[in-house]
Amino acid sequence: MGVDYSDLHDPNAEYTMRDLSSETMGVTRERGGGRDVEITDIQTTMVDGNFPWTLVRIYTDAGVVGTGEAYWGAGAPELIERMTPFLQGENPLDIDRLTEHLVQKMSGEGSIGGVTVTAISGIEVALHDLAGKILEVPAYQLLGGKYRDEMRVYCDCHTEEEADPIACADEAERVVEELGYDALKFDLDVPSGHEKDRANRHLRGPEIDHKVSIVEAVTERVGSRADVAFDCHWTFSGGSAKRLAKRLEDYDVWWLEDPVPPENHDVQREVTQSTSTPITVGENVYRKHGQRRLIEEQAVDMIAPDMPKVGGMRETRKIADLADMYYVPVAMHNVASPVATVASAHVGAAIPNSLAVEYHSYELGWWEDLVEEDVIEEGYIEIPEEPGLGVTLDMDAVEEHMVEGEELFDEA
């Protein structure tokens, strides 16, 4: 028998001064119009995609169920189970208060960053789906309405010969011509064959030459048919990142992503301000508080929050509002299933400074089978007008692709 994480002792419960539960806050007035709904349970199921996606379901006494998704990886299901008692009996329409309630209750367990925020994000996404269904409006409406009917998608591209510039250019052309995308991303932190020491983050001249050759081959092949970004996955030293970015100024690079590790904002700012090559970061920084310095210190040209990781849909909206004050566009990082991908598209539709949402599963043939609806068409997501997120899980597909040993959550 496993651990019952929902029943763990909470030493803060006896003396915490900032309990945001409805009982403590006195939020008890009847609402009417079918809005008096209570949360009864929260369940998760992990699906074994190209990432292990954690799907989240919130159940209510009205029989309405909301579906969400937390950023992939271990720990989120246990943390969501841990938080379930904090939301049982609560009205799911109070999304902002309930999210802050979880942040407060989980403060001792790390709710300023990491997997605790990820778990809260999954619940928050499910709350938006649930609230939209109760109010009979699409999720973007809960975020203030929409700026666009469809959301541009950029395709994260890969090839078996990822270090071969010609192979990357061939794949770029295939994705543009055959799959219909006009926005792409390729990895630059690939072996060049010239490395002397992979631990020191230093790029030697021949290594930089190799990375430039990938950028040159891809951008010249697709030309004006597509925007192309390049990802470095926090791999290089500050000096090496500056040298690489300087060399790339001659090419039509949409952005250079995460060239240095995310912990030191000062180095990040220096790299960004040293080059005209657009620099994008943000997927490894949590909540609006973590993104604040990147934006206020103009340490990014574009911000790239990962919605089901950073804090959820409203938190991403808050980050976008802060970025808009500095005229910084938002390019949402995303490696999720169709659930969080569509949720990210709802956010993108509701903010003025949205560039695109990432799609990281074009090589996974059954990605779209997880939901009953079509999601991406010709490189764009049409924003659903159905209540909530507007996607319906195919429970047979979820069950078929569950992580080994996982249990399927209850149907709606």
mmCIF file of C-alpha atoms in Angstrom:
data_model
loop_
_atom_site.group_PDB
_atom_site.id
_atom_site.type_symbol
_atom_site.label_atom_id
_atom_site.label_comp_id
_atom_site.label_asym_id
_atom_site.label_seq_id
_atom_site.Cartn_x
_atom_site.Cartn_y
_atom_site.Cartn_z
ATOM 1 C CA MET A 1 0.000 0.000 0.000
ATOM 2 C CA GLY A 2 1.404 3.393 -0.994
ATOM 3 C CA VAL A 3 1.585 6.621 0.933
ATOM 4 C CA ASP A 4 -1.616 8.660 1.254
ATOM 5 C CA TYR A 5 -0.161 12.055 0.396
ATOM 6 C CA SER A 6 -3.480 13.809 1.010
ATOM 7 C CA ASP A 7 -3.287 12.811 4.656
ATOM 8 C CA LEU A 8 0.194 14.146 5.444
ATOM 9 C CA HIS A 9 0.496 16.159 8.646
ATOM 10 C CA ASP A 10 0.374 19.916 8.052
ATOM 11 C CA PRO A 11 2.206 21.656 10.923
ATOM 12 C CA ASN A 12 1.378 25.096 9.499
ATOM 13 C CA ALA A 13 -2.373 24.532 9.668
ATOM 14 C CA GLU A 14 -2.621 25.296 13.379
ATOM 15 C CA TYR A 15 -1.014 28.725 13.281
ATOM 16 C CA THR A 16 -0.813 30.070 9.739
ATOM 17 C CA MET A 17 -2.043 33.671 9.614
ATOM 18 C CA ARG A 18 -2.811 33.820 5.882
ATOM 19 C CA ASP A 19 -5.281 31.025 5.272
ATOM 20 C CA LEU A 20 -7.259 31.956 2.154
ATOM 21 C CA SER A 21 -9.886 29.233 2.411
ATOM 22 C CA SER A 22 -13.501 30.316 1.879
ATOM 23 C CA GLU A 23 -14.311 29.497 5.504
ATOM 24 C CA THR A 24 -11.517 31.650 6.891
ATOM 25 C CA MET A 25 -12.141 34.471 4.424
ATOM 26 C CA GLY A 26 -15.897 34.394 4.992
ATOM 27 C CA VAL A 27 -16.652 33.759 1.322
ATOM 28 C CA THR A 28 -19.971 32.010 1.961
ATOM 29 C CA ARG A 29 -22.651 34.088 0.217
ATOM 30 C CA GLU A 30 -24.936 32.198 -2.175
ATOM 31 C CA ARG A 31 -24.215 33.024 -5.804
ATOM 32 C CA GLY A 32 -27.188 31.609 -7.711
ATOM 33 C CA GLY A 33 -27.459 30.934 -11.397
ATOM 34 C CA GLY A 34 -25.895 27.502 -11.089
ATOM 35 C CA ARG A 35 -22.699 28.959 -9.641
ATOM 36 C CA ASP A 36 -22.940 27.363 -6.194
ATOM 37 C CA VAL A 37 -20.593 24.478 -6.975
ATOM 38 C CA GLU A 38 -18.151 22.652 -4.706
ATOM 39 C CA ILE A 39 -14.975 20.739 -5.499
ATOM 40 C CA THR A 40 -15.225 17.116 -4.364
ATOM 41 C CA ASP A 41 -12.015 15.505 -5.622
ATOM 42 C CA ILE A 42 -8.864 15.957 -7.712
ATOM 43 C CA GLN A 43 -7.215 13.089 -9.588
ATOM 44 C CA THR A 44 -4.199 12.684 -11.880
ATOM 45 C CA THR A 45 -3.102 10.272 -14.577
ATOM 46 C CA MET A 46 0.384 10.322 -16.102
ATOM 47 C CA VAL A 47 0.638 9.674 -19.845
ATOM 48 C CA ASP A 48 3.837 8.351 -21.422
ATOM 49 C CA GLY A 49 4.274 10.678 -24.383
ATOM 50 C CA ASN A 50 7.574 12.086 -25.608
ATOM 51 C CA PHE A 51 7.446 13.553 -22.099
ATOM 52 C CA PRO A 52 5.587 11.983 -19.124
ATOM 53 C CA TRP A 53 2.605 14.363 -19.048
ATOM 54 C CA THR A 54 0.569 14.730 -15.846
ATOM 55 C CA LEU A 55 -3.110 15.176 -16.664
ATOM 56 C CA VAL A 56 -5.299 16.620 -13.893
ATOM 57 C CA ARG A 57 -9.026 16.320 -13.276
ATOM 58 C CA ILE A 58 -11.141 18.303 -10.801
ATOM 59 C CA TYR A 59 -14.546 16.853 -9.869
ATOM 60 C CA THR A 60 -17.539 18.744 -8.437
ATOM 61 C CA ASP A 61 -20.839 18.048 -6.731
ATOM 62 C CA ALA A 62 -22.575 19.410 -9.846
ATOM 63 C CA GLY A 63 -21.145 16.621 -11.997
ATOM 64 C CA VAL A 64 -19.056 19.077 -14.008
ATOM 65 C CA VAL A 65 -15.402 18.087 -14.416
ATOM 66 C CA GLY A 66 -12.424 20.254 -15.354
ATOM 67 C CA THR A 67 -9.314 18.888 -17.084
ATOM 68 C CA GLY A 68 -5.849 20.409 -16.877
ATOM 69 C CA GLU A 69 -2.205 19.491 -17.170
ATOM 70 C CA ALA A 70 0.942 20.036 -15.125
ATOM 71 C CA TYR A 71 4.380 20.293 -16.702
ATOM 72 C CA TRP A 72 5.907 16.844 -17.132
ATOM 73 C CA GLY A 73 7.953 14.914 -14.593
ATOM 74 C CA ALA A 74 8.037 13.164 -11.261
ATOM 75 C CA GLY A 75 6.518 14.580 -8.094
ATOM 76 C CA ALA A 76 3.573 16.539 -9.465
ATOM 77 C CA PRO A 77 0.952 13.792 -8.921
ATOM 78 C CA GLU A 78 1.964 13.342 -5.279
ATOM 79 C CA LEU A 79 1.886 17.085 -4.660
ATOM 80 C CA ILE A 80 -1.528 17.405 -6.281
ATOM 81 C CA GLU A 81 -2.792 14.610 -4.036
ATOM 82 C CA ARG A 82 -1.254 16.476 -1.098
ATOM 83 C CA MET A 83 -3.172 19.657 -2.012
ATOM 84 C CA THR A 84 -6.545 18.047 -2.698
ATOM 85 C CA PRO A 85 -7.914 18.514 0.861
ATOM 86 C CA PHE A 86 -7.156 22.245 0.650
ATOM 87 C CA LEU A 87 -9.637 22.592 -2.237
ATOM 88 C CA GLN A 88 -12.381 20.170 -1.313
ATOM 89 C CA GLY A 89 -15.569 22.096 -0.550
ATOM 90 C CA GLU A 90 -14.275 25.214 -2.341
ATOM 91 C CA ASN A 91 -16.062 26.946 -5.200
ATOM 92 C CA PRO A 92 -13.929 26.396 -8.353
ATOM 93 C CA LEU A 93 -14.909 29.771 -9.800
ATOM 94 C CA ASP A 94 -12.569 31.562 -7.368
ATOM 95 C CA ILE A 95 -9.507 30.698 -9.445
ATOM 96 C CA ASP A 96 -7.209 33.466 -8.279
ATOM 97 C CA ARG A 97 -7.969 33.043 -4.574
ATOM 98 C CA LEU A 98 -7.653 29.259 -4.738
ATOM 99 C CA THR A 99 -4.319 29.481 -6.526
ATOM 100 C CA GLU A 100 -2.992 31.897 -3.912
ATOM 101 C CA HIS A 101 -4.439 29.635 -1.222
ATOM 102 C CA LEU A 102 -2.357 26.728 -2.553
ATOM 103 C CA VAL A 103 0.760 28.880 -2.821
ATOM 104 C CA GLN A 104 0.326 29.889 0.818
ATOM 105 C CA LYS A 105 -0.482 26.386 2.085
ATOM 106 C CA MET A 106 2.484 24.895 0.219
ATOM 107 C CA SER A 107 4.966 27.640 1.076
ATOM 108 C CA GLY A 108 6.960 25.338 3.334
ATOM 109 C CA GLU A 109 7.123 22.786 0.547
ATOM 110 C CA GLY A 110 8.585 25.101 -2.036
ATOM 111 C CA SER A 111 5.825 27.089 -3.731
ATOM 112 C CA ILE A 112 8.169 29.800 -4.989
ATOM 113 C CA GLY A 113 9.512 27.485 -7.691
ATOM 114 C CA GLY A 114 10.068 23.972 -8.930
ATOM 115 C CA VAL A 115 7.660 21.064 -9.008
ATOM 116 C CA THR A 116 5.382 22.539 -6.319
ATOM 117 C CA VAL A 117 4.546 25.431 -8.645
ATOM 118 C CA THR A 118 4.197 22.923 -11.467
ATOM 119 C CA ALA A 119 1.610 20.964 -9.482
ATOM 120 C CA ILE A 120 -0.312 24.140 -8.656
ATOM 121 C CA SER A 121 -0.192 25.053 -12.352
ATOM 122 C CA GLY A 122 -1.904 21.811 -13.339
ATOM 123 C CA ILE A 123 -4.709 22.449 -10.879
ATOM 124 C CA GLU A 124 -5.033 26.058 -12.045
ATOM 125 C CA VAL A 125 -5.425 24.993 -15.677
ATOM 126 C CA ALA A 126 -8.133 22.494 -14.680
ATOM 127 C CA LEU A 127 -9.912 25.255 -12.739
ATOM 128 C CA HIS A 128 -10.090 27.355 -15.908
ATOM 129 C CA ASP A 129 -11.597 24.461 -17.838
ATOM 130 C CA LEU A 130 -14.054 23.843 -15.020
ATOM 131 C CA ALA A 131 -15.019 27.496 -14.538
ATOM 132 C CA GLY A 132 -15.523 27.937 -18.263
ATOM 133 C CA LYS A 133 -17.894 24.976 -18.331
ATOM 134 C CA ILE A 134 -19.859 26.226 -15.330
ATOM 135 C CA LEU A 135 -20.191 29.730 -16.780
ATOM 136 C CA GLU A 136 -20.553 28.410 -20.334
ATOM 137 C CA VAL A 137 -17.744 30.555 -21.767
ATOM 138 C CA PRO A 138 -14.399 29.620 -23.361
ATOM 139 C CA ALA A 139 -11.343 29.903 -21.152
ATOM 140 C CA TYR A 140 -9.924 32.922 -22.981
ATOM 141 C CA GLN A 141 -13.013 34.872 -21.906
ATOM 142 C CA LEU A 142 -11.999 34.337 -18.269
ATOM 143 C CA LEU A 143 -8.691 36.029 -19.107
ATOM 144 C CA GLY A 144 -10.276 39.173 -20.536
ATOM 145 C CA GLY A 145 -11.308 38.227 -24.061
ATOM 146 C CA LYS A 146 -9.271 37.660 -27.193
ATOM 147 C CA TYR A 147 -7.022 39.556 -29.558
ATOM 148 C CA ARG A 148 -6.947 36.803 -32.189
ATOM 149 C CA ASP A 149 -9.034 33.883 -33.440
ATOM 150 C CA GLU A 150 -6.074 31.582 -33.980
ATOM 151 C CA MET A 151 -2.699 31.129 -32.359
ATOM 152 C CA ARG A 152 0.508 30.724 -34.307
ATOM 153 C CA VAL A 153 2.486 27.576 -33.481
ATOM 154 C CA TYR A 154 6.240 27.119 -33.813
ATOM 155 C CA CYS A 155 7.420 23.565 -34.400
ATOM 156 C CA ASP A 156 10.405 22.289 -32.414
ATOM 157 C CA CYS A 157 12.289 20.311 -35.061
ATOM 158 C CA HIS A 158 14.640 17.335 -34.766
ATOM 159 C CA THR A 159 16.530 14.989 -37.026
ATOM 160 C CA GLU A 160 18.581 11.837 -36.412
ATOM 161 C CA GLU A 161 21.593 13.777 -37.697
ATOM 162 C CA GLU A 162 21.008 16.793 -35.482
ATOM 163 C CA ALA A 163 24.622 17.984 -35.766
ATOM 164 C CA ASP A 164 24.585 17.952 -39.574
ATOM 165 C CA PRO A 165 23.692 21.391 -40.969
ATOM 166 C CA ILE A 166 22.375 19.958 -44.243
ATOM 167 C CA ALA A 167 20.195 17.409 -42.447
ATOM 168 C CA CYS A 168 18.743 20.225 -40.314
ATOM 169 C CA ALA A 169 18.106 22.339 -43.413
ATOM 170 C CA ASP A 170 16.417 19.379 -45.146
ATOM 171 C CA GLU A 171 14.131 18.848 -42.141
ATOM 172 C CA ALA A 172 13.342 22.552 -41.943
ATOM 173 C CA GLU A 173 12.251 22.547 -45.569
ATOM 174 C CA ARG A 174 10.157 19.393 -45.055
ATOM 175 C CA VAL A 175 8.364 20.846 -42.034
ATOM 176 C CA VAL A 176 7.598 24.054 -43.932
ATOM 177 C CA GLU A 177 6.556 22.477 -47.227
ATOM 178 C CA GLU A 178 4.874 19.249 -46.094
ATOM 179 C CA LEU A 179 3.555 20.115 -42.614
ATOM 180 C CA GLY A 180 2.687 23.752 -43.253
ATOM 181 C CA TYR A 181 4.548 25.487 -40.396
ATOM 182 C CA ASP A 182 5.895 28.992 -40.854
ATOM 183 C CA ALA A 183 7.742 29.045 -37.514
ATOM 184 C CA LEU A 184 10.463 26.582 -36.431
ATOM 185 C CA LYS A 185 13.063 25.922 -33.753
ATOM 186 C CA PHE A 186 16.246 23.846 -33.823
ATOM 187 C CA ASP A 187 18.763 22.900 -31.116
ATOM 188 C CA LEU A 188 22.284 24.366 -31.117
ATOM 189 C CA ASP A 189 23.608 22.532 -28.052
ATOM 190 C CA VAL A 190 24.515 19.552 -30.215
ATOM 191 C CA PRO A 191 27.920 17.795 -30.422
ATOM 192 C CA SER A 192 30.184 19.377 -32.992
ATOM 193 C CA GLY A 193 33.048 16.893 -32.747
ATOM 194 C CA HIS A 194 35.369 19.674 -31.644
ATOM 195 C CA GLU A 195 34.663 19.580 -27.895
ATOM 196 C CA LYS A 196 37.558 19.293 -25.450
ATOM 197 C CA ASP A 197 35.595 19.471 -22.192
ATOM 198 C CA ARG A 198 31.771 19.419 -22.050
ATOM 199 C CA ALA A 199 31.709 20.525 -18.391
ATOM 200 C CA ASN A 200 33.312 23.967 -18.558
ATOM 201 C CA ARG A 201 30.655 25.632 -20.778
ATOM 202 C CA HIS A 202 33.378 27.156 -22.978
ATOM 203 C CA LEU A 203 32.909 27.222 -26.744
ATOM 204 C CA ARG A 204 36.077 26.916 -28.821
ATOM 205 C CA GLY A 205 36.292 28.621 -32.182
ATOM 206 C CA PRO A 206 35.570 25.457 -34.205
ATOM 207 C CA GLU A 207 32.503 24.762 -32.036
ATOM 208 C CA ILE A 208 31.114 28.224 -32.731
ATOM 209 C CA ASP A 209 31.851 27.764 -36.437
ATOM 210 C CA HIS A 210 29.826 24.541 -36.388
ATOM 211 C CA LYS A 211 26.832 26.190 -34.700
ATOM 212 C CA VAL A 212 26.948 29.089 -37.127
ATOM 213 C CA SER A 213 26.941 26.590 -40.002
ATOM 214 C CA ILE A 214 23.660 25.077 -38.698
ATOM 215 C CA VAL A 215 22.056 28.512 -38.438
ATOM 216 C CA GLU A 216 23.301 29.498 -41.882
ATOM 217 C CA ALA A 217 22.081 26.304 -43.540
ATOM 218 C CA VAL A 218 18.604 26.394 -41.992
ATOM 219 C CA THR A 219 17.872 30.103 -42.343
ATOM 220 C CA GLU A 220 19.113 30.279 -45.930
ATOM 221 C CA ARG A 221 17.132 27.174 -46.904
ATOM 222 C CA VAL A 222 13.759 28.384 -45.616
ATOM 223 C CA GLY A 223 14.376 32.047 -46.375
ATOM 224 C CA SER A 224 11.301 34.199 -45.810
ATOM 225 C CA ARG A 225 8.970 31.173 -45.702
ATOM 226 C CA ALA A 226 9.470 30.705 -41.948
ATOM 227 C CA ASP A 227 10.855 32.321 -38.819
ATOM 228 C CA VAL A 228 13.522 30.152 -37.196
ATOM 229 C CA ALA A 229 14.682 30.157 -33.543
ATOM 230 C CA PHE A 230 17.583 28.232 -32.039
ATOM 231 C CA ASP A 231 17.769 26.681 -28.556
ATOM 232 C CA CYS A 232 20.918 26.358 -26.426
ATOM 233 C CA HIS A 233 19.380 24.771 -23.271
ATOM 234 C CA TRP A 234 21.409 26.863 -20.756
ATOM 235 C CA THR A 235 24.679 25.291 -21.943
ATOM 236 C CA PHE A 236 27.290 27.999 -22.466
ATOM 237 C CA SER A 237 29.390 30.439 -20.447
ATOM 238 C CA GLY A 238 28.669 34.136 -20.612
ATOM 239 C CA GLY A 239 31.668 34.879 -22.792
ATOM 240 C CA SER A 240 30.942 32.022 -25.172
ATOM 241 C CA ALA A 241 27.301 33.040 -25.441
ATOM 242 C CA LYS A 242 28.323 36.591 -26.337
ATOM 243 C CA ARG A 243 30.714 35.355 -29.036
ATOM 244 C CA LEU A 244 28.104 33.013 -30.500
ATOM 245 C CA ALA A 245 25.359 35.646 -30.476
ATOM 246 C CA LYS A 246 27.690 38.160 -32.133
ATOM 247 C CA ARG A 247 28.447 35.704 -34.946
ATOM 248 C CA LEU A 248 24.740 35.120 -35.511
ATOM 249 C CA GLU A 249 23.956 38.796 -36.061
ATOM 250 C CA ASP A 250 24.505 38.295 -39.789
ATOM 251 C CA TYR A 251 21.627 35.805 -40.039
ATOM 252 C CA ASP A 252 17.852 36.058 -39.799
ATOM 253 C CA VAL A 253 17.543 34.463 -36.342
ATOM 254 C CA TRP A 254 14.081 34.772 -34.772
ATOM 255 C CA TRP A 255 15.661 34.298 -31.369
ATOM 256 C CA LEU A 256 18.513 32.540 -29.557
ATOM 257 C CA GLU A 257 17.037 30.714 -26.577
ATOM 258 C CA ASP A 258 18.618 30.083 -23.150
ATOM 259 C CA PRO A 259 22.284 30.579 -24.099
ATOM 260 C CA VAL A 260 23.433 30.679 -20.425
ATOM 261 C CA PRO A 261 22.238 28.979 -17.214
ATOM 262 C CA PRO A 262 19.144 30.596 -15.680
ATOM 263 C CA GLU A 263 20.345 31.268 -12.141
ATOM 264 C CA ASN A 264 22.467 34.398 -12.696
ATOM 265 C CA HIS A 265 20.354 37.296 -13.981
ATOM 266 C CA ASP A 266 23.376 39.598 -14.216
ATOM 267 C CA VAL A 267 25.108 37.370 -16.766
ATOM 268 C CA GLN A 268 21.850 36.948 -18.666
ATOM 269 C CA ARG A 269 21.422 40.711 -18.867
ATOM 270 C CA GLU A 270 24.989 41.203 -20.088
ATOM 271 C CA VAL A 271 24.606 38.612 -22.838
ATOM 272 C CA THR A 272 21.316 40.081 -24.062
ATOM 273 C CA GLN A 273 22.571 43.643 -24.072
ATOM 274 C CA SER A 274 25.799 42.725 -25.857
ATOM 275 C CA THR A 275 24.177 41.677 -29.129
ATOM 276 C CA SER A 276 21.501 42.533 -31.662
ATOM 277 C CA THR A 277 20.626 38.827 -31.945
ATOM 278 C CA PRO A 278 17.274 38.515 -30.112
ATOM 279 C CA ILE A 279 17.622 36.578 -26.849
ATOM 280 C CA THR A 280 14.758 34.617 -25.294
ATOM 281 C CA VAL A 281 14.587 32.938 -21.863
ATOM 282 C CA GLY A 282 11.992 32.139 -19.212
ATOM 283 C CA GLU A 283 10.975 28.471 -19.181
ATOM 284 C CA ASN A 284 13.088 27.739 -16.089
ATOM 285 C CA VAL A 285 11.935 30.763 -14.089
ATOM 286 C CA TYR A 286 8.817 30.483 -11.930
ATOM 287 C CA ARG A 287 5.834 32.767 -11.371
ATOM 288 C CA LYS A 288 5.722 36.482 -12.107
ATOM 289 C CA HIS A 289 8.212 37.142 -9.314
ATOM 290 C CA GLY A 290 10.864 35.035 -11.024
ATOM 291 C CA GLN A 291 10.283 36.654 -14.410
ATOM 292 C CA ARG A 292 10.268 40.190 -12.999
ATOM 293 C CA ARG A 293 13.999 40.896 -13.093
ATOM 294 C CA LEU A 294 14.385 39.469 -16.584
ATOM 295 C CA ILE A 295 11.811 41.963 -17.816
ATOM 296 C CA GLU A 296 12.512 45.019 -15.662
ATOM 297 C CA GLU A 297 16.282 44.812 -16.194
ATOM 298 C CA GLN A 298 15.752 44.317 -19.925
ATOM 299 C CA ALA A 299 17.649 41.040 -19.782
ATOM 300 C CA VAL A 300 15.488 39.519 -22.534
ATOM 301 C CA ASP A 301 14.232 40.544 -25.941
ATOM 302 C CA MET A 302 11.364 38.053 -25.679
ATOM 303 C CA ILE A 303 10.043 36.180 -22.645
ATOM 304 C CA ALA A 304 9.263 32.453 -22.845
ATOM 305 C CA PRO A 305 7.208 31.240 -19.861
ATOM 306 C CA ASP A 306 6.014 27.634 -19.884
ATOM 307 C CA MET A 307 2.380 28.024 -18.854
ATOM 308 C CA PRO A 308 1.746 24.665 -17.051
ATOM 309 C CA LYS A 309 5.066 25.096 -15.251
ATOM 310 C CA VAL A 310 5.291 28.787 -14.402
ATOM 311 C CA GLY A 311 2.062 29.001 -12.367
ATOM 312 C CA GLY A 312 -0.827 28.490 -14.777
ATOM 313 C CA MET A 313 -2.958 30.519 -17.139
ATOM 314 C CA ARG A 314 -3.630 33.605 -15.025
ATOM 315 C CA GLU A 315 -0.003 33.721 -13.849
ATOM 316 C CA THR A 316 1.170 33.653 -17.460
ATOM 317 C CA ARG A 317 -1.280 36.454 -18.224
ATOM 318 C CA LYS A 318 0.238 38.462 -15.355
ATOM 319 C CA ILE A 319 3.753 37.855 -16.728
ATOM 320 C CA ALA A 320 2.583 38.969 -20.161
ATOM 321 C CA ASP A 321 1.106 42.166 -18.705
ATOM 322 C CA LEU A 322 4.411 42.947 -16.992
ATOM 323 C CA ALA A 323 6.291 42.211 -20.218
ATOM 324 C CA ASP A 324 3.938 44.475 -22.156
ATOM 325 C CA MET A 325 4.922 47.399 -19.937
ATOM 326 C CA TYR A 326 8.444 46.989 -21.373
ATOM 327 C CA TYR A 327 7.237 46.210 -24.917
ATOM 328 C CA VAL A 328 8.531 42.642 -24.667
ATOM 329 C CA PRO A 329 6.694 39.972 -26.694
ATOM 330 C CA VAL A 330 5.774 36.543 -25.309
ATOM 331 C CA ALA A 331 6.782 33.280 -27.011
ATOM 332 C CA MET A 332 5.374 30.507 -24.845
ATOM 333 C CA HIS A 333 7.581 27.483 -24.291
ATOM 334 C CA ASN A 334 5.501 24.302 -24.426
ATOM 335 C CA VAL A 335 6.285 20.569 -24.414
ATOM 336 C CA ALA A 336 2.807 19.473 -23.330
ATOM 337 C CA SER A 337 0.011 17.211 -24.476
ATOM 338 C CA PRO A 338 -2.927 18.712 -26.416
ATOM 339 C CA VAL A 339 -4.540 19.758 -23.103
ATOM 340 C CA ALA A 340 -1.951 22.307 -21.960
ATOM 341 C CA THR A 341 -1.089 23.196 -25.558
ATOM 342 C CA VAL A 342 -4.657 24.384 -26.149
ATOM 343 C CA ALA A 343 -4.675 26.062 -22.726
ATOM 344 C CA SER A 344 -1.521 27.963 -23.750
ATOM 345 C CA ALA A 345 -3.271 28.968 -26.969
ATOM 346 C CA HIS A 346 -6.149 30.419 -24.923
ATOM 347 C CA VAL A 347 -3.619 32.525 -23.006
ATOM 348 C CA GLY A 348 -1.923 33.547 -26.237
ATOM 349 C CA ALA A 349 -5.254 34.635 -27.682
ATOM 350 C CA ALA A 350 -5.985 36.819 -24.646
ATOM 351 C CA ILE A 351 -2.742 38.831 -24.507
ATOM 352 C CA PRO A 352 -1.686 41.549 -26.955
ATOM 353 C CA ASN A 353 2.045 40.737 -27.016
ATOM 354 C CA SER A 354 1.826 37.061 -27.980
ATOM 355 C CA LEU A 355 4.158 35.715 -30.682
ATOM 356 C CA ALA A 356 3.583 31.959 -30.783
ATOM 357 C CA VAL A 357 3.145 28.752 -28.792
ATOM 358 C CA GLU A 358 5.622 25.889 -29.103
ATOM 359 C CA TYR A 359 4.719 22.402 -30.378
ATOM 360 C CA HIS A 360 7.247 19.738 -29.409
ATOM 361 C CA SER A 361 5.589 16.475 -30.479
ATOM 362 C CA TYR A 362 5.386 16.452 -34.274
ATOM 363 C CA GLU A 363 7.306 13.150 -34.340
ATOM 364 C CA LEU A 364 4.790 11.493 -31.983
ATOM 365 C CA GLY A 365 2.129 10.029 -34.234
ATOM 366 C CA TRP A 366 -0.616 9.750 -31.589
ATOM 367 C CA TRP A 367 -0.232 13.152 -29.873
ATOM 368 C CA GLU A 368 -3.536 14.494 -31.167
ATOM 369 C CA ASP A 369 -5.311 11.181 -30.449
ATOM 370 C CA LEU A 370 -5.440 12.123 -26.748
ATOM 371 C CA VAL A 371 -8.335 14.492 -27.460
ATOM 372 C CA GLU A 372 -11.390 14.171 -29.672
ATOM 373 C CA GLU A 373 -10.865 17.499 -31.439
ATOM 374 C CA ASP A 374 -8.377 18.558 -34.120
ATOM 375 C CA VAL A 375 -5.805 20.861 -32.546
ATOM 376 C CA ILE A 376 -3.154 22.136 -34.986
ATOM 377 C CA GLU A 377 -3.970 22.868 -38.620
ATOM 378 C CA GLU A 378 -1.339 24.270 -41.008
ATOM 379 C CA GLY A 379 0.767 25.589 -38.141
ATOM 380 C CA TYR A 380 -2.041 27.338 -36.242
ATOM 381 C CA ILE A 381 -4.463 26.516 -33.418
ATOM 382 C CA GLU A 382 -7.980 27.820 -33.905
ATOM 383 C CA ILE A 383 -9.101 29.041 -30.489
ATOM 384 C CA PRO A 384 -12.048 26.905 -29.340
ATOM 385 C CA GLU A 385 -15.367 28.602 -28.681
ATOM 386 C CA GLU A 386 -16.724 25.723 -26.598
ATOM 387 C CA PRO A 387 -16.918 26.223 -22.809
ATOM 388 C CA GLY A 388 -13.658 25.796 -20.909
ATOM 389 C CA LEU A 389 -10.582 24.718 -22.833
ATOM 390 C CA GLY A 390 -12.688 23.198 -25.590
ATOM 391 C CA VAL A 391 -10.893 19.852 -25.729
ATOM 392 C CA THR A 392 -12.265 16.455 -24.658
ATOM 393 C CA LEU A 393 -9.998 13.649 -23.520
ATOM 394 C CA ASP A 394 -10.238 10.380 -25.430
ATOM 395 C CA MET A 395 -10.162 8.086 -22.421
ATOM 396 C CA ASP A 396 -9.280 5.037 -24.526
ATOM 397 C CA ALA A 397 -6.212 6.805 -25.886
ATOM 398 C CA VAL A 398 -5.246 8.028 -22.408
ATOM 399 C CA GLU A 399 -5.515 4.506 -21.026
ATOM 400 C CA GLU A 400 -3.526 3.060 -23.920
ATOM 401 C CA HIS A 401 -0.618 5.434 -23.361
ATOM 402 C CA MET A 402 -0.510 5.673 -19.557
ATOM 403 C CA VAL A 403 2.823 5.347 -17.761
ATOM 404 C CA GLU A 404 3.297 1.752 -16.607
ATOM 405 C CA GLY A 405 1.739 1.224 -13.179
ATOM 406 C CA GLU A 406 -0.461 4.324 -13.484
ATOM 407 C CA GLU A 407 -4.211 4.281 -12.853
ATOM 408 C CA LEU A 408 -6.804 5.930 -15.065
ATOM 409 C CA PHE A 409 -8.782 8.650 -13.373
ATOM 410 C CA ASP A 410 -12.566 8.548 -13.237
ATOM 411 C CA GLU A 411 -14.539 9.646 -16.275
ATOM 412 C CA ALA A 412 -16.627 12.800 -16.128
#
